[in-house]
Amino acid sequence: QVQLVESGGGSVLPGGSMRLSCAASINTFSSYWMAWFRQGPGKEREAVAGMNTDGRLTYYADSVKGRFTISRDNAKNTVDLQMNSLKFEDTAMYYCAAARGMTYYRWKWNSAWDYWGQGTQVTVSS
């Protein structure tokens, strides 16, 4: 059974940084694409960052390019999201997602991901 557990959320000032981590209980973690999504207040869940199986290919939503960095450690079964220069509009519940057989043109689709974590709240507030 696949389980994804996020950690690292909390409150941060605008312009600050935060690092989220997702621990995956997957026997074949290196065969899964991984991603981070978020859902802000009153908004639909949206893709933030995605990464292919070996970490060589990364994809970002336009709203976070240059500020967020996704990374993975296949030896530890973890995927992280480093968030810098945080803005008020980054406030959201952040979710980790995993999928096999993903392609670059589907990574933003919620329906394309097989497994989801419970989420961790990030609040950007002064």
Coordinates of C-alpha atoms in Angstrom, one line a residue:
Q1 CA 0.0 0.0 0.0
V2 CA 1.4 3.4 -1.0
Q3 CA 1.5 6.1 1.6
L4 CA 2.7 9.6 1.2
V5 CA 3.3 11.8 4.3
E6 CA 4.1 15.5 4.0
S7 CA 5.9 17.6 6.5
G8 CA 7.4 21.0 6.9
G9 CA 4.4 23.3 6.7
G10 CA 3.7 26.2 8.9
S11 CA 3.6 30.0 8.9
V12 CA 6.1 32.3 7.3
L13 CA 6.5 35.9 6.5
P14 CA 6.3 37.2 3.0
G15 CA 9.7 36.9 1.3
G16 CA 10.6 34.1 3.6
S17 CA 11.5 30.5 2.8
M18 CA 10.2 27.1 3.7
R19 CA 11.0 23.5 2.8
L20 CA 8.4 20.8 2.5
S21 CA 9.2 17.1 2.5
C22 CA 7.2 14.1 1.4
A23 CA 8.1 10.6 2.7
A24 CA 6.9 7.8 0.4
S25 CA 6.3 4.3 1.4
I26 CA 6.7 2.8 -2.1
N27 CA 8.8 -0.3 -2.8
T28 CA 9.6 1.0 -6.3
F29 CA 9.9 4.7 -5.6
S30 CA 12.3 5.3 -8.4
S31 CA 9.7 4.2 -10.9
Y32 CA 7.3 6.9 -9.9
W33 CA 6.9 10.5 -11.0
M34 CA 6.5 12.8 -8.1
A35 CA 4.8 16.2 -7.8
W36 CA 3.6 18.9 -5.5
F37 CA 0.1 20.4 -5.8
R38 CA -1.6 23.0 -3.7
Q39 CA -5.1 24.2 -3.0
G40 CA -5.6 27.7 -1.7
P41 CA -8.7 29.0 0.0
G42 CA -11.7 28.9 -2.4
K43 CA -9.5 27.6 -5.2
E44 CA -9.1 24.4 -7.0
R45 CA -6.1 22.2 -6.5
E46 CA -3.4 23.1 -8.9
A47 CA 0.0 21.7 -9.9
V48 CA 3.0 23.4 -8.5
A49 CA 6.0 21.3 -9.5
G50 CA 6.7 17.9 -11.0
M51 CA 9.6 15.6 -11.5
N52 CA 10.3 12.5 -13.5
T53 CA 11.6 9.2 -12.1
D54 CA 15.3 10.0 -12.0
G55 CA 15.0 13.6 -11.2
R56 CA 16.5 14.9 -14.4
L57 CA 13.4 16.5 -15.6
T58 CA 11.5 19.1 -13.6
Y59 CA 8.4 21.1 -14.4
Y60 CA 6.9 24.1 -12.6
A61 CA 3.8 26.2 -12.7
D62 CA 4.5 29.7 -14.1
S63 CA 3.5 31.2 -10.8
V64 CA 6.4 29.5 -8.9
K65 CA 9.2 29.4 -11.5
G66 CA 12.4 30.8 -10.2
R67 CA 11.2 30.6 -6.6
F68 CA 10.4 26.9 -6.0
T69 CA 12.6 23.9 -6.5
I70 CA 11.6 20.3 -6.5
S71 CA 14.1 17.6 -5.7
R72 CA 14.0 13.9 -4.8
D73 CA 16.2 11.3 -3.2
N74 CA 15.5 7.9 -4.6
A75 CA 17.7 6.2 -1.9
K76 CA 15.5 7.8 0.9
N77 CA 12.2 7.7 -0.9
T78 CA 11.6 11.4 -0.4
V79 CA 10.7 14.4 -2.5
D80 CA 11.2 17.9 -1.3
L81 CA 9.9 21.3 -2.3
Q82 CA 12.1 24.3 -1.5
M83 CA 10.1 27.5 -1.5
N84 CA 11.8 30.9 -1.6
S85 CA 10.5 34.4 -1.9
L86 CA 7.1 33.3 -0.6
K87 CA 4.1 35.5 -1.3
F88 CA 0.7 35.8 0.2
E89 CA -0.8 34.0 -2.7
D90 CA 1.3 30.9 -1.9
T91 CA -0.8 30.3 1.1
A92 CA -2.4 26.9 0.6
M93 CA -2.6 23.3 1.6
Y94 CA 0.3 21.5 -0.2
Y95 CA 0.0 17.9 -1.4
C96 CA 2.5 15.4 -2.5
A97 CA 1.5 13.1 -5.4
A98 CA 2.9 10.0 -7.0
A99 CA 2.2 8.3 -10.3
R100 CA 3.6 5.7 -12.6
G101 CA 3.6 6.1 -16.4
M102 CA 3.3 9.8 -16.2
T103 CA 4.1 12.0 -19.2
Y104 CA 5.1 15.7 -19.3
Y105 CA 1.9 16.8 -20.9
R106 CA -0.3 15.3 -18.2
W107 CA 1.6 16.2 -15.1
K108 CA -0.6 19.2 -14.3
W109 CA -3.8 17.1 -14.3
N110 CA -5.1 16.1 -10.9
S111 CA -6.7 13.0 -12.4
A112 CA -3.4 11.8 -13.8
W113 CA -1.9 11.1 -10.3
D114 CA -2.4 7.8 -8.6
Y115 CA -1.6 8.5 -4.9
W116 CA -1.9 11.6 -2.7
G117 CA -0.8 12.6 0.7
Q118 CA -2.9 14.2 3.3
G119 CA -1.4 17.6 2.8
T120 CA 0.5 20.2 4.9
Q121 CA -0.6 23.8 5.4
V122 CA 1.6 26.7 4.3
T123 CA 0.5 30.1 5.5
V124 CA 2.3 33.3 4.3
S125 CA 1.3 36.1 6.6
S126 CA 2.7 39.3 8.1

